């Protein structure tokens, strides 16, 4: 007979009481599974360190004339050399080890020998790692050669959107605080926020609850509790927010108006006093 389930790691009683109090007030509160144990946090931290080193490896090698397939090779081989597994490979049928999204591609671009990085391109490289069973997820934008001021501004403001989102996250705050901060900052700068794709819980699986929207209203959405780990990954468009999915490959997300889009992503941990970035 199983007396104790492995998932029912007891919460700190004070935290448990506080969650109950918010639930009685009518707030949406996280389930036990969304609150990681110390052991799980350490595992996700180790995975995140490798994920960061993979992105650093890409940063050192990415250059004009390279194909996105070359980036895939860099990510795949380096990840394996660290004793880890690239999470995208075969995920729901995704055929490669990393997502590479160039210019008007919003996300989920599939690396290809036919896509050559050209002077002036902006490219998102989205790396996700499984290490010792734990998942981490982060992406950065890279500027290829000389990039126009207009595109550089999009990349910079999108990075700032991620920063204001992270700064808005705190224990006993709400997911809507993050969404509002990002939406406000993006729209103030004349850009639009993609609605169809969100951040997500991460750690024991690639994509867990909750969904982390990049638009919203302060004080709404799920309560943030110490031990929650999720991504924040705003996709910001220079033009309209509308997108479509490439029918040929079923994956690549592209802006409807074919104007450029940018994205930055980090995995973060809600702590007792604030927020800790697990990836960079
Ligand atoms: N890395 C993406 C994210 O940020 C997910 C990509 S799913 C894949 O959530 F299959 F395309 F890799
Ligand atoms: Co993600």
PDB file of C-alpha atoms and ligand atoms in Angstrom:
ATOM      1  CA  UNK A   1       0.000   0.000   0.000  1.00  0.00           C
ATOM      2  CA  UNK A   2       1.221   3.503  -0.868  1.00  0.00           C
ATOM      3  CA  UNK A   3       0.939   5.687   2.191  1.00  0.00           C
ATOM      4  CA  UNK A   4       2.620   8.710   0.718  1.00  0.00           C
ATOM      5  CA  UNK A   5       2.519   9.665  -2.943  1.00  0.00           C
ATOM      6  CA  UNK A   6       5.804  11.000  -4.257  1.00  0.00           C
ATOM      7  CA  UNK A   7       4.043  14.087  -5.543  1.00  0.00           C
ATOM      8  CA  UNK A   8       2.555  15.161  -2.257  1.00  0.00           C
ATOM      9  CA  UNK A   9       5.686  16.882  -0.952  1.00  0.00           C
ATOM     10  CA  UNK A  10       4.302  18.924   1.899  1.00  0.00           C
ATOM     11  CA  UNK A  11       4.315  22.674   1.431  1.00  0.00           C
ATOM     12  CA  UNK A  12       5.575  25.027   4.074  1.00  0.00           C
ATOM     13  CA  UNK A  13       2.424  25.370   6.291  1.00  0.00           C
ATOM     14  CA  UNK A  14       2.591  29.170   6.170  1.00  0.00           C
ATOM     15  CA  UNK A  15       2.606  29.116   2.379  1.00  0.00           C
ATOM     16  CA  UNK A  16      -0.233  26.576   2.392  1.00  0.00           C
ATOM     17  CA  UNK A  17      -2.324  28.811   4.684  1.00  0.00           C
ATOM     18  CA  UNK A  18      -1.663  31.842   2.545  1.00  0.00           C
ATOM     19  CA  UNK A  19      -2.724  30.028  -0.622  1.00  0.00           C
ATOM     20  CA  UNK A  20      -5.948  28.921   1.118  1.00  0.00           C
ATOM     21  CA  UNK A  21      -6.628  32.501   2.132  1.00  0.00           C
ATOM     22  CA  UNK A  22      -6.292  33.710  -1.470  1.00  0.00           C
ATOM     23  CA  UNK A  23      -8.462  30.828  -2.708  1.00  0.00           C
ATOM     24  CA  UNK A  24     -11.206  31.811  -0.254  1.00  0.00           C
ATOM     25  CA  UNK A  25     -10.996  35.325  -1.668  1.00  0.00           C
ATOM     26  CA  UNK A  26     -11.808  33.872  -5.092  1.00  0.00           C
ATOM     27  CA  UNK A  27      -8.328  33.965  -6.629  1.00  0.00           C
ATOM     28  CA  UNK A  28      -7.085  31.374  -9.101  1.00  0.00           C
ATOM     29  CA  UNK A  29      -4.283  29.625  -7.227  1.00  0.00           C
ATOM     30  CA  UNK A  30      -1.599  27.238  -8.486  1.00  0.00           C
ATOM     31  CA  UNK A  31      -1.950  23.486  -7.990  1.00  0.00           C
ATOM     32  CA  UNK A  32       0.638  21.615  -5.910  1.00  0.00           C
ATOM     33  CA  UNK A  33       2.345  20.394  -9.092  1.00  0.00           C
ATOM     34  CA  UNK A  34       3.081  23.973 -10.156  1.00  0.00           C
ATOM     35  CA  UNK A  35       5.080  24.579  -6.987  1.00  0.00           C
ATOM     36  CA  UNK A  36       8.481  22.930  -7.272  1.00  0.00           C
ATOM     37  CA  UNK A  37      10.355  21.236  -4.432  1.00  0.00           C
ATOM     38  CA  UNK A  38      13.936  22.219  -3.546  1.00  0.00           C
ATOM     39  CA  UNK A  39      15.188  19.076  -5.262  1.00  0.00           C
ATOM     40  CA  UNK A  40      13.264  19.873  -8.443  1.00  0.00           C
ATOM     41  CA  UNK A  41      14.472  23.483  -8.385  1.00  0.00           C
ATOM     42  CA  UNK A  42      18.073  22.292  -8.193  1.00  0.00           C
ATOM     43  CA  UNK A  43      17.478  19.989 -11.161  1.00  0.00           C
ATOM     44  CA  UNK A  44      15.886  22.726 -13.241  1.00  0.00           C
ATOM     45  CA  UNK A  45      18.690  25.097 -12.246  1.00  0.00           C
ATOM     46  CA  UNK A  46      21.293  22.642 -13.557  1.00  0.00           C
ATOM     47  CA  UNK A  47      19.355  22.207 -16.791  1.00  0.00           C
ATOM     48  CA  UNK A  48      19.090  26.001 -17.133  1.00  0.00           C
ATOM     49  CA  UNK A  49      22.862  26.455 -16.739  1.00  0.00           C
ATOM     50  CA  UNK A  50      23.436  24.107 -19.665  1.00  0.00           C
ATOM     51  CA  UNK A  51      20.708  25.843 -21.677  1.00  0.00           C
ATOM     52  CA  UNK A  52      22.486  29.174 -21.130  1.00  0.00           C
ATOM     53  CA  UNK A  53      25.812  27.690 -22.201  1.00  0.00           C
ATOM     54  CA  UNK A  54      24.214  26.400 -25.413  1.00  0.00           C
ATOM     55  CA  UNK A  55      22.984  29.908 -26.228  1.00  0.00           C
ATOM     56  CA  UNK A  56      26.439  31.296 -25.402  1.00  0.00           C
ATOM     57  CA  UNK A  57      27.908  28.732 -27.794  1.00  0.00           C
ATOM     58  CA  UNK A  58      25.537  29.893 -30.534  1.00  0.00           C
ATOM     59  CA  UNK A  59      26.426  33.530 -29.780  1.00  0.00           C
ATOM     60  CA  UNK A  60      30.109  32.761 -30.302  1.00  0.00           C
ATOM     61  CA  UNK A  61      29.613  31.125 -33.686  1.00  0.00           C
ATOM     62  CA  UNK A  62      26.615  32.693 -35.419  1.00  0.00           C
ATOM     63  CA  UNK A  63      27.593  34.793 -38.446  1.00  0.00           C
ATOM     64  CA  UNK A  64      26.626  35.998 -41.905  1.00  0.00           C
ATOM     65  CA  UNK A  65      26.489  33.206 -44.487  1.00  0.00           C
ATOM     66  CA  UNK A  66      25.670  30.442 -42.020  1.00  0.00           C
ATOM     67  CA  UNK A  67      22.479  28.454 -42.575  1.00  0.00           C
ATOM     68  CA  UNK A  68      19.910  27.845 -39.862  1.00  0.00           C
ATOM     69  CA  UNK A  69      20.765  24.144 -40.297  1.00  0.00           C
ATOM     70  CA  UNK A  70      24.301  25.069 -39.150  1.00  0.00           C
ATOM     71  CA  UNK A  71      22.779  26.581 -35.996  1.00  0.00           C
ATOM     72  CA  UNK A  72      20.868  23.348 -35.469  1.00  0.00           C
ATOM     73  CA  UNK A  73      24.116  21.382 -35.711  1.00  0.00           C
ATOM     74  CA  UNK A  74      25.828  23.719 -33.217  1.00  0.00           C
ATOM     75  CA  UNK A  75      22.967  23.347 -30.729  1.00  0.00           C
ATOM     76  CA  UNK A  76      22.540  19.616 -31.199  1.00  0.00           C
ATOM     77  CA  UNK A  77      26.194  18.682 -30.853  1.00  0.00           C
ATOM     78  CA  UNK A  78      26.995  21.071 -28.030  1.00  0.00           C
ATOM     79  CA  UNK A  79      23.941  19.976 -26.020  1.00  0.00           C
ATOM     80  CA  UNK A  80      24.907  16.314 -26.347  1.00  0.00           C
ATOM     81  CA  UNK A  81      28.500  17.140 -25.377  1.00  0.00           C
ATOM     82  CA  UNK A  82      27.131  18.513 -22.101  1.00  0.00           C
ATOM     83  CA  UNK A  83      25.300  15.257 -21.413  1.00  0.00           C
ATOM     84  CA  UNK A  84      21.916  16.831 -22.158  1.00  0.00           C
ATOM     85  CA  UNK A  85      19.158  16.409 -24.755  1.00  0.00           C
ATOM     86  CA  UNK A  86      17.662  19.124 -26.993  1.00  0.00           C
ATOM     87  CA  UNK A  87      13.996  19.210 -25.962  1.00  0.00           C
ATOM     88  CA  UNK A  88      12.539  20.341 -29.326  1.00  0.00           C
ATOM     89  CA  UNK A  89      13.785  17.257 -31.226  1.00  0.00           C
ATOM     90  CA  UNK A  90      10.732  15.063 -31.945  1.00  0.00           C
ATOM     91  CA  UNK A  91       8.605  17.165 -29.596  1.00  0.00           C
ATOM     92  CA  UNK A  92       5.104  16.739 -31.014  1.00  0.00           C
ATOM     93  CA  UNK A  93       6.805  15.866 -34.278  1.00  0.00           C
ATOM     94  CA  UNK A  94       9.143  18.879 -34.429  1.00  0.00           C
ATOM     95  CA  UNK A  95      11.972  17.681 -36.699  1.00  0.00           C
ATOM     96  CA  UNK A  96      14.983  19.632 -35.367  1.00  0.00           C
ATOM     97  CA  UNK A  97      16.864  20.398 -32.133  1.00  0.00           C
ATOM     98  CA  UNK A  98      16.242  24.154 -31.986  1.00  0.00           C
ATOM     99  CA  UNK A  99      13.818  26.752 -33.349  1.00  0.00           C
ATOM    100  CA  UNK A 100      15.320  29.423 -35.598  1.00  0.00           C
ATOM    101  CA  UNK A 101      12.974  32.244 -36.619  1.00  0.00           C
ATOM    102  CA  UNK A 102      14.227  34.871 -39.056  1.00  0.00           C
ATOM    103  CA  UNK A 103      12.777  38.384 -39.617  1.00  0.00           C
ATOM    104  CA  UNK A 104       8.989  38.057 -40.192  1.00  0.00           C
ATOM    105  CA  UNK A 105       9.003  34.594 -38.609  1.00  0.00           C
ATOM    106  CA  UNK A 106       7.539  34.933 -35.126  1.00  0.00           C
ATOM    107  CA  UNK A 107       8.563  31.573 -33.640  1.00  0.00           C
ATOM    108  CA  UNK A 108       8.915  27.818 -34.310  1.00  0.00           C
ATOM    109  CA  UNK A 109      11.053  28.320 -37.408  1.00  0.00           C
ATOM    110  CA  UNK A 110      12.529  25.004 -38.571  1.00  0.00           C
ATOM    111  CA  UNK A 111      16.278  25.015 -39.273  1.00  0.00           C
ATOM    112  CA  UNK A 112      17.049  24.403 -42.934  1.00  0.00           C
ATOM    113  CA  UNK A 113      20.007  24.205 -45.302  1.00  0.00           C
ATOM    114  CA  UNK A 114      18.042  26.560 -47.564  1.00  0.00           C
ATOM    115  CA  UNK A 115      17.863  29.414 -45.061  1.00  0.00           C
ATOM    116  CA  UNK A 116      21.099  31.414 -45.223  1.00  0.00           C
ATOM    117  CA  UNK A 117      21.628  34.192 -42.681  1.00  0.00           C
ATOM    118  CA  UNK A 118      22.145  37.447 -44.542  1.00  0.00           C
ATOM    119  CA  UNK A 119      23.461  40.852 -43.558  1.00  0.00           C
ATOM    120  CA  UNK A 120      20.658  42.761 -41.857  1.00  0.00           C
ATOM    121  CA  UNK A 121      18.676  39.732 -40.678  1.00  0.00           C
ATOM    122  CA  UNK A 122      17.387  39.401 -37.142  1.00  0.00           C
ATOM    123  CA  UNK A 123      17.067  35.831 -35.910  1.00  0.00           C
ATOM    124  CA  UNK A 124      15.588  34.256 -32.814  1.00  0.00           C
ATOM    125  CA  UNK A 125      17.323  31.118 -31.572  1.00  0.00           C
ATOM    126  CA  UNK A 126      15.081  29.252 -29.120  1.00  0.00           C
ATOM    127  CA  UNK A 127      16.936  26.615 -27.103  1.00  0.00           C
ATOM    128  CA  UNK A 128      15.305  24.132 -24.742  1.00  0.00           C
ATOM    129  CA  UNK A 129      17.241  21.540 -22.764  1.00  0.00           C
ATOM    130  CA  UNK A 130      16.486  18.303 -20.921  1.00  0.00           C
ATOM    131  CA  UNK A 131      19.114  17.436 -18.323  1.00  0.00           C
ATOM    132  CA  UNK A 132      18.699  14.597 -15.862  1.00  0.00           C
ATOM    133  CA  UNK A 133      14.980  14.682 -16.725  1.00  0.00           C
ATOM    134  CA  UNK A 134      14.593  18.418 -15.994  1.00  0.00           C
ATOM    135  CA  UNK A 135      13.559  20.979 -18.652  1.00  0.00           C
ATOM    136  CA  UNK A 136      14.659  24.569 -19.256  1.00  0.00           C
ATOM    137  CA  UNK A 137      13.815  27.010 -22.037  1.00  0.00           C
ATOM    138  CA  UNK A 138      15.247  30.330 -23.269  1.00  0.00           C
ATOM    139  CA  UNK A 139      15.701  32.289 -26.464  1.00  0.00           C
ATOM    140  CA  UNK A 140      17.695  35.276 -27.658  1.00  0.00           C
ATOM    141  CA  UNK A 141      17.734  37.475 -30.731  1.00  0.00           C
ATOM    142  CA  UNK A 142      20.885  37.731 -32.813  1.00  0.00           C
ATOM    143  CA  UNK A 143      21.737  40.570 -35.205  1.00  0.00           C
ATOM    144  CA  UNK A 144      23.385  39.410 -38.417  1.00  0.00           C
ATOM    145  CA  UNK A 145      25.985  41.919 -39.602  1.00  0.00           C
ATOM    146  CA  UNK A 146      24.793  45.468 -40.025  1.00  0.00           C
ATOM    147  CA  UNK A 147      21.120  45.667 -39.030  1.00  0.00           C
ATOM    148  CA  UNK A 148      18.872  48.669 -39.725  1.00  0.00           C
ATOM    149  CA  UNK A 149      18.128  50.978 -36.769  1.00  0.00           C
ATOM    150  CA  UNK A 150      14.439  50.155 -37.195  1.00  0.00           C
ATOM    151  CA  UNK A 151      15.003  46.435 -36.678  1.00  0.00           C
ATOM    152  CA  UNK A 152      17.541  46.979 -33.920  1.00  0.00           C
ATOM    153  CA  UNK A 153      14.975  49.041 -32.037  1.00  0.00           C
ATOM    154  CA  UNK A 154      12.443  46.194 -32.322  1.00  0.00           C
ATOM    155  CA  UNK A 155      15.000  43.749 -30.909  1.00  0.00           C
ATOM    156  CA  UNK A 156      15.937  46.128 -28.061  1.00  0.00           C
ATOM    157  CA  UNK A 157      12.369  46.978 -27.095  1.00  0.00           C
ATOM    158  CA  UNK A 158      11.429  43.281 -27.141  1.00  0.00           C
ATOM    159  CA  UNK A 159      14.282  42.522 -24.774  1.00  0.00           C
ATOM    160  CA  UNK A 160      13.052  45.336 -22.547  1.00  0.00           C
ATOM    161  CA  UNK A 161       9.550  43.807 -22.710  1.00  0.00           C
ATOM    162  CA  UNK A 162      11.004  40.612 -21.233  1.00  0.00           C
ATOM    163  CA  UNK A 163      12.831  42.671 -18.567  1.00  0.00           C
ATOM    164  CA  UNK A 164       9.721  44.597 -17.488  1.00  0.00           C
ATOM    165  CA  UNK A 165       7.814  41.310 -17.433  1.00  0.00           C
ATOM    166  CA  UNK A 166      10.395  39.722 -15.141  1.00  0.00           C
ATOM    167  CA  UNK A 167      10.449  42.818 -12.925  1.00  0.00           C
ATOM    168  CA  UNK A 168       6.662  42.666 -12.579  1.00  0.00           C
ATOM    169  CA  UNK A 169       6.806  39.082 -11.275  1.00  0.00           C
ATOM    170  CA  UNK A 170       6.794  38.695  -7.487  1.00  0.00           C
ATOM    171  CA  UNK A 171       5.448  36.263  -4.879  1.00  0.00           C
ATOM    172  CA  UNK A 172       1.798  36.915  -4.000  1.00  0.00           C
ATOM    173  CA  UNK A 173       1.387  38.961  -7.153  1.00  0.00           C
ATOM    174  CA  UNK A 174      -0.497  37.742 -10.219  1.00  0.00           C
ATOM    175  CA  UNK A 175       0.235  36.541 -13.732  1.00  0.00           C
ATOM    176  CA  UNK A 176      -1.707  39.543 -15.061  1.00  0.00           C
ATOM    177  CA  UNK A 177       0.939  41.846 -13.546  1.00  0.00           C
ATOM    178  CA  UNK A 178       3.441  40.375 -16.003  1.00  0.00           C
ATOM    179  CA  UNK A 179       1.094  40.576 -18.986  1.00  0.00           C
ATOM    180  CA  UNK A 180       0.152  44.156 -18.286  1.00  0.00           C
ATOM    181  CA  UNK A 181       3.762  45.285 -17.897  1.00  0.00           C
ATOM    182  CA  UNK A 182       4.765  43.714 -21.212  1.00  0.00           C
ATOM    183  CA  UNK A 183       1.713  44.883 -23.158  1.00  0.00           C
ATOM    184  CA  UNK A 184       2.019  48.423 -21.833  1.00  0.00           C
ATOM    185  CA  UNK A 185       5.708  48.656 -22.707  1.00  0.00           C
ATOM    186  CA  UNK A 186       5.309  47.166 -26.192  1.00  0.00           C
ATOM    187  CA  UNK A 187       2.331  49.314 -27.146  1.00  0.00           C
ATOM    188  CA  UNK A 188       3.871  52.478 -25.690  1.00  0.00           C
ATOM    189  CA  UNK A 189       6.716  51.878 -28.131  1.00  0.00           C
ATOM    190  CA  UNK A 190       4.360  51.487 -31.085  1.00  0.00           C
ATOM    191  CA  UNK A 191       4.552  47.699 -31.388  1.00  0.00           C
ATOM    192  CA  UNK A 192       2.016  44.909 -30.966  1.00  0.00           C
ATOM    193  CA  UNK A 193       1.974  41.749 -28.841  1.00  0.00           C
ATOM    194  CA  UNK A 194       1.275  38.321 -30.369  1.00  0.00           C
ATOM    195  CA  UNK A 195      -1.655  36.783 -28.493  1.00  0.00           C
ATOM    196  CA  UNK A 196      -1.687  33.188 -29.773  1.00  0.00           C
ATOM    197  CA  UNK A 197       1.480  31.996 -28.005  1.00  0.00           C
ATOM    198  CA  UNK A 198       2.283  32.279 -24.312  1.00  0.00           C
ATOM    199  CA  UNK A 199       4.953  31.549 -21.765  1.00  0.00           C
ATOM    200  CA  UNK A 200       4.395  28.384 -19.747  1.00  0.00           C
ATOM    201  CA  UNK A 201       5.269  26.410 -16.669  1.00  0.00           C
ATOM    202  CA  UNK A 202       8.438  24.410 -17.284  1.00  0.00           C
ATOM    203  CA  UNK A 203      10.674  21.992 -15.427  1.00  0.00           C
ATOM    204  CA  UNK A 204       9.228  18.503 -15.110  1.00  0.00           C
ATOM    205  CA  UNK A 205       7.897  18.737 -18.665  1.00  0.00           C
ATOM    206  CA  UNK A 206       8.575  21.052 -21.620  1.00  0.00           C
ATOM    207  CA  UNK A 207       5.205  22.787 -21.410  1.00  0.00           C
ATOM    208  CA  UNK A 208       3.281  22.799 -18.137  1.00  0.00           C
ATOM    209  CA  UNK A 209       0.502  24.866 -16.650  1.00  0.00           C
ATOM    210  CA  UNK A 210       0.069  27.797 -16.214  1.00  0.00           C
ATOM    211  CA  UNK A 211      -0.052  29.720 -19.472  1.00  0.00           C
ATOM    212  CA  UNK A 212       1.804  33.000 -19.101  1.00  0.00           C
ATOM    213  CA  UNK A 213       0.118  35.591 -21.285  1.00  0.00           C
ATOM    214  CA  UNK A 214       2.043  38.618 -22.518  1.00  0.00           C
ATOM    215  CA  UNK A 215      -1.006  40.867 -22.306  1.00  0.00           C
ATOM    216  CA  UNK A 216      -3.306  41.350 -19.353  1.00  0.00           C
ATOM    217  CA  UNK A 217      -4.411  43.396 -16.405  1.00  0.00           C
ATOM    218  CA  UNK A 218      -2.671  43.894 -13.121  1.00  0.00           C
ATOM    219  CA  UNK A 219      -4.144  41.916 -10.212  1.00  0.00           C
ATOM    220  CA  UNK A 220      -5.813  39.335 -12.480  1.00  0.00           C
ATOM    221  CA  UNK A 221      -4.922  35.774 -13.423  1.00  0.00           C
ATOM    222  CA  UNK A 222      -3.234  33.127 -11.328  1.00  0.00           C
ATOM    223  CA  UNK A 223      -1.625  33.927  -7.990  1.00  0.00           C
ATOM    224  CA  UNK A 224       2.198  33.731  -8.033  1.00  0.00           C
ATOM    225  CA  UNK A 225       3.621  31.556  -5.260  1.00  0.00           C
ATOM    226  CA  UNK A 226       7.254  30.853  -4.263  1.00  0.00           C
ATOM    227  CA  UNK A 227       8.514  27.736  -6.062  1.00  0.00           C
ATOM    228  CA  UNK A 228       6.664  28.348  -9.322  1.00  0.00           C
ATOM    229  CA  UNK A 229       8.892  28.105 -12.411  1.00  0.00           C
ATOM    230  CA  UNK A 230       7.750  29.362 -15.787  1.00  0.00           C
ATOM    231  CA  UNK A 231       8.924  31.077 -18.930  1.00  0.00           C
ATOM    232  CA  UNK A 232       8.229  34.627 -20.027  1.00  0.00           C
ATOM    233  CA  UNK A 233       8.697  34.889 -23.797  1.00  0.00           C
ATOM    234  CA  UNK A 234       7.053  37.899 -25.427  1.00  0.00           C
ATOM    235  CA  UNK A 235       6.682  37.878 -29.210  1.00  0.00           C
ATOM    236  CA  UNK A 236       6.550  41.493 -30.363  1.00  0.00           C
ATOM    237  CA  UNK A 237       5.611  42.591 -33.883  1.00  0.00           C
ATOM    238  CA  UNK A 238       6.689  45.772 -35.629  1.00  0.00           C
ATOM    239  CA  UNK A 239       3.315  45.917 -37.373  1.00  0.00           C
ATOM    240  CA  UNK A 240       0.012  44.223 -36.636  1.00  0.00           C
ATOM    241  CA  UNK A 241      -0.289  41.412 -34.054  1.00  0.00           C
ATOM    242  CA  UNK A 242      -1.860  38.934 -36.481  1.00  0.00           C
ATOM    243  CA  UNK A 243      -0.025  35.758 -37.420  1.00  0.00           C
ATOM    244  CA  UNK A 244      -0.502  32.628 -39.495  1.00  0.00           C
ATOM    245  CA  UNK A 245       1.117  29.199 -39.511  1.00  0.00           C
ATOM    246  CA  UNK A 246       3.095  28.030 -42.548  1.00  0.00           C
ATOM    247  CA  UNK A 247       0.894  25.405 -44.206  1.00  0.00           C
ATOM    248  CA  UNK A 248       3.830  23.613 -45.767  1.00  0.00           C
ATOM    249  CA  UNK A 249       5.553  22.630 -42.546  1.00  0.00           C
ATOM    250  CA  UNK A 250       2.728  23.112 -40.039  1.00  0.00           C
ATOM    251  CA  UNK A 251       5.059  24.826 -37.562  1.00  0.00           C
ATOM    252  CA  UNK A 252       6.545  28.158 -38.553  1.00  0.00           C
ATOM    253  CA  UNK A 253       4.585  31.134 -37.248  1.00  0.00           C
ATOM    254  CA  UNK A 254       4.746  34.203 -39.536  1.00  0.00           C
ATOM    255  CA  UNK A 255       3.385  37.727 -39.248  1.00  0.00           C
ATOM    256  CA  UNK A 256       0.313  38.290 -41.413  1.00  0.00           C
ATOM    257  CA  UNK A 257       1.645  41.635 -42.659  1.00  0.00           C
ATOM    258  CA  UNK A 258       5.144  40.155 -43.173  1.00  0.00           C
ATOM    259  CA  UNK A 259       6.692  42.834 -40.983  1.00  0.00           C
ATOM    260  CA  UNK A 260       9.491  41.770 -38.623  1.00  0.00           C
ATOM    261  CA  UNK A 261       8.881  40.141 -35.246  1.00  0.00           C
ATOM    262  CA  UNK A 262      11.201  39.609 -32.285  1.00  0.00           C
ATOM    263  CA  UNK A 263      11.212  37.399 -29.178  1.00  0.00           C
ATOM    264  CA  UNK A 264      13.291  36.946 -26.039  1.00  0.00           C
ATOM    265  CA  UNK A 265      12.661  34.227 -23.481  1.00  0.00           C
ATOM    266  CA  UNK A 266      13.836  33.282 -20.011  1.00  0.00           C
ATOM    267  CA  UNK A 267      12.898  30.668 -17.437  1.00  0.00           C
ATOM    268  CA  UNK A 268      12.244  32.270 -14.034  1.00  0.00           C
ATOM    269  CA  UNK A 269      11.651  31.077 -10.469  1.00  0.00           C
ATOM    270  CA  UNK A 270       9.334  32.851  -8.035  1.00  0.00           C
ATOM    271  CA  UNK A 271      11.185  33.056  -4.711  1.00  0.00           C
ATOM    272  CA  UNK A 272      10.026  34.120  -1.249  1.00  0.00           C
ATOM    273  CA  UNK A 273      11.373  37.608  -1.833  1.00  0.00           C
ATOM    274  CA  UNK A 274      11.131  38.189  -5.576  1.00  0.00           C
ATOM    275  CA  UNK A 275      12.060  36.508  -8.811  1.00  0.00           C
ATOM    276  CA  UNK A 276      15.185  34.672  -9.855  1.00  0.00           C
ATOM    277  CA  UNK A 277      16.210  34.236 -13.444  1.00  0.00           C
ATOM    278  CA  UNK A 278      17.302  30.660 -14.075  1.00  0.00           C
ATOM    279  CA  UNK A 279      18.325  31.228 -17.709  1.00  0.00           C
ATOM    280  CA  UNK A 280      20.071  34.077 -19.502  1.00  0.00           C
TER     281      UNK A 280
HETATM  282  N1  LIG B   1      10.813  26.643 -27.315  1.00  0.00           N
HETATM  283  C1  LIG B   1       9.439  26.948 -27.622  1.00  0.00           C
HETATM  284  C2  LIG B   1       8.865  27.632 -26.416  1.00  0.00           C
HETATM  285  O1  LIG B   1       9.400  28.590 -26.023  1.00  0.00           O
HETATM  286  C3  LIG B   1       8.647  25.739 -27.940  1.00  0.00           C
HETATM  287  C4  LIG B   1       9.015  25.145 -29.180  1.00  0.00           C
HETATM  288  S1  LIG B   1       8.132  23.712 -29.433  1.00  0.00           S
HETATM  289  C5  LIG B   1       9.057  23.056 -30.648  1.00  0.00           C
HETATM  290  O2  LIG B   1       7.922  27.241 -25.788  1.00  0.00           O
HETATM  291  F1  LIG B   1       8.633  21.873 -30.839  1.00  0.00           F
HETATM  292  F2  LIG B   1       8.931  23.822 -31.701  1.00  0.00           F
HETATM  293  F3  LIG B   1      10.288  23.042 -30.241  1.00  0.00           F
HETATM  294 CO1  LIG B   2       8.982  28.522 -24.041  1.00  0.00          CO
END
